[in-house]
Amino acid sequence: IGLFGLLTRRNALLFLMSVELMLNAANINLVAFSYYWGNVTGQTFGLFTMALAAAEVAVGIGIILVLYRNFDDVDVTKATTMRW
């Protein structure tokens, strides 16, 4: 579902939500396999990926705000017009 949203959506917020959905699916898999095998390594990796996802959201929202300020829209196809 996350990959489909990533490939088909043009709205930057939905794009970011699709990436977060994929990261959360990976976290669920890490924790489930960690519980199955009886060690905490997967849970530790899950915690690190949650921290990574939080940082990714902060950067993503910053980019979305710049897109909205410059173009009054959050369409990711307009990001190609942003230059130095």
XYZ file of C-alpha atoms in Angstrom:
84
model
C 0.000 0.000 0.000
C 2.825 2.377 0.859
C 4.724 1.713 -2.357
C 1.564 2.182 -4.430
C 0.913 5.516 -2.738
C 4.520 6.533 -3.255
C 4.362 5.805 -6.976
C 0.916 7.236 -7.737
C 0.423 10.307 -5.529
C 1.505 13.798 -6.489
C 0.525 15.494 -3.240
C 3.581 15.879 -1.017
C 1.656 15.159 2.188
C 0.278 11.899 0.824
C 3.741 11.089 -0.489
C 5.172 11.547 3.016
C 2.373 9.486 4.553
C 3.120 6.639 2.132
C 6.772 6.622 3.147
C 5.760 6.572 6.816
C 3.413 3.672 6.142
C 6.286 1.674 4.659
C 8.551 2.495 7.606
C 5.862 1.450 10.087
C 5.367 -1.832 8.228
C 9.088 -2.489 8.527
C 8.915 -1.709 12.255
C 6.075 -4.163 12.753
C 8.075 -6.854 10.953
C 11.180 -6.158 13.018
C 9.306 -6.364 16.313
C 7.328 -9.454 15.283
C 10.410 -11.395 14.206
C 12.234 -10.261 17.315
C 9.415 -11.595 19.472
C 9.332 -14.847 17.514
C 13.053 -15.526 17.905
C 13.138 -14.316 21.513
C 15.808 -11.626 21.311
C 15.625 -7.856 21.537
C 17.733 -6.986 18.502
C 14.707 -6.418 16.281
C 13.073 -4.235 18.903
C 16.248 -2.160 19.129
C 16.328 -1.726 15.363
C 12.639 -0.833 15.476
C 13.369 1.914 17.982
C 16.157 3.286 15.794
C 13.950 3.278 12.710
C 11.251 5.136 14.645
C 13.815 7.834 15.480
C 14.876 7.909 11.835
C 11.238 8.255 10.759
C 10.744 11.183 13.139
C 13.754 12.978 11.658
C 12.526 12.201 8.146
C 9.114 13.684 8.932
C 10.691 16.864 10.288
C 12.758 17.354 7.132
C 9.831 16.380 4.898
C 7.462 18.865 6.515
C 10.100 21.574 6.122
C 10.382 20.829 2.408
C 6.598 20.779 2.059
C 6.356 24.199 3.735
C 8.920 25.621 1.296
C 6.957 24.147 -1.618
C 3.747 25.694 -0.346
C 5.318 29.107 0.225
C 6.873 29.241 -3.227
C 4.123 27.689 -5.348
C 0.930 27.857 -3.215
C 0.583 24.129 -3.849
C 2.110 20.914 -2.494
C 2.417 19.133 -5.837
C 5.738 17.261 -6.001
C 6.040 17.743 -9.769
C 6.615 21.452 -9.180
C 9.701 20.700 -7.098
C 11.709 20.279 -10.304
C 11.449 24.028 -10.868
C 13.258 24.794 -7.602
C 16.830 25.786 -8.404
C 19.689 27.446 -6.519
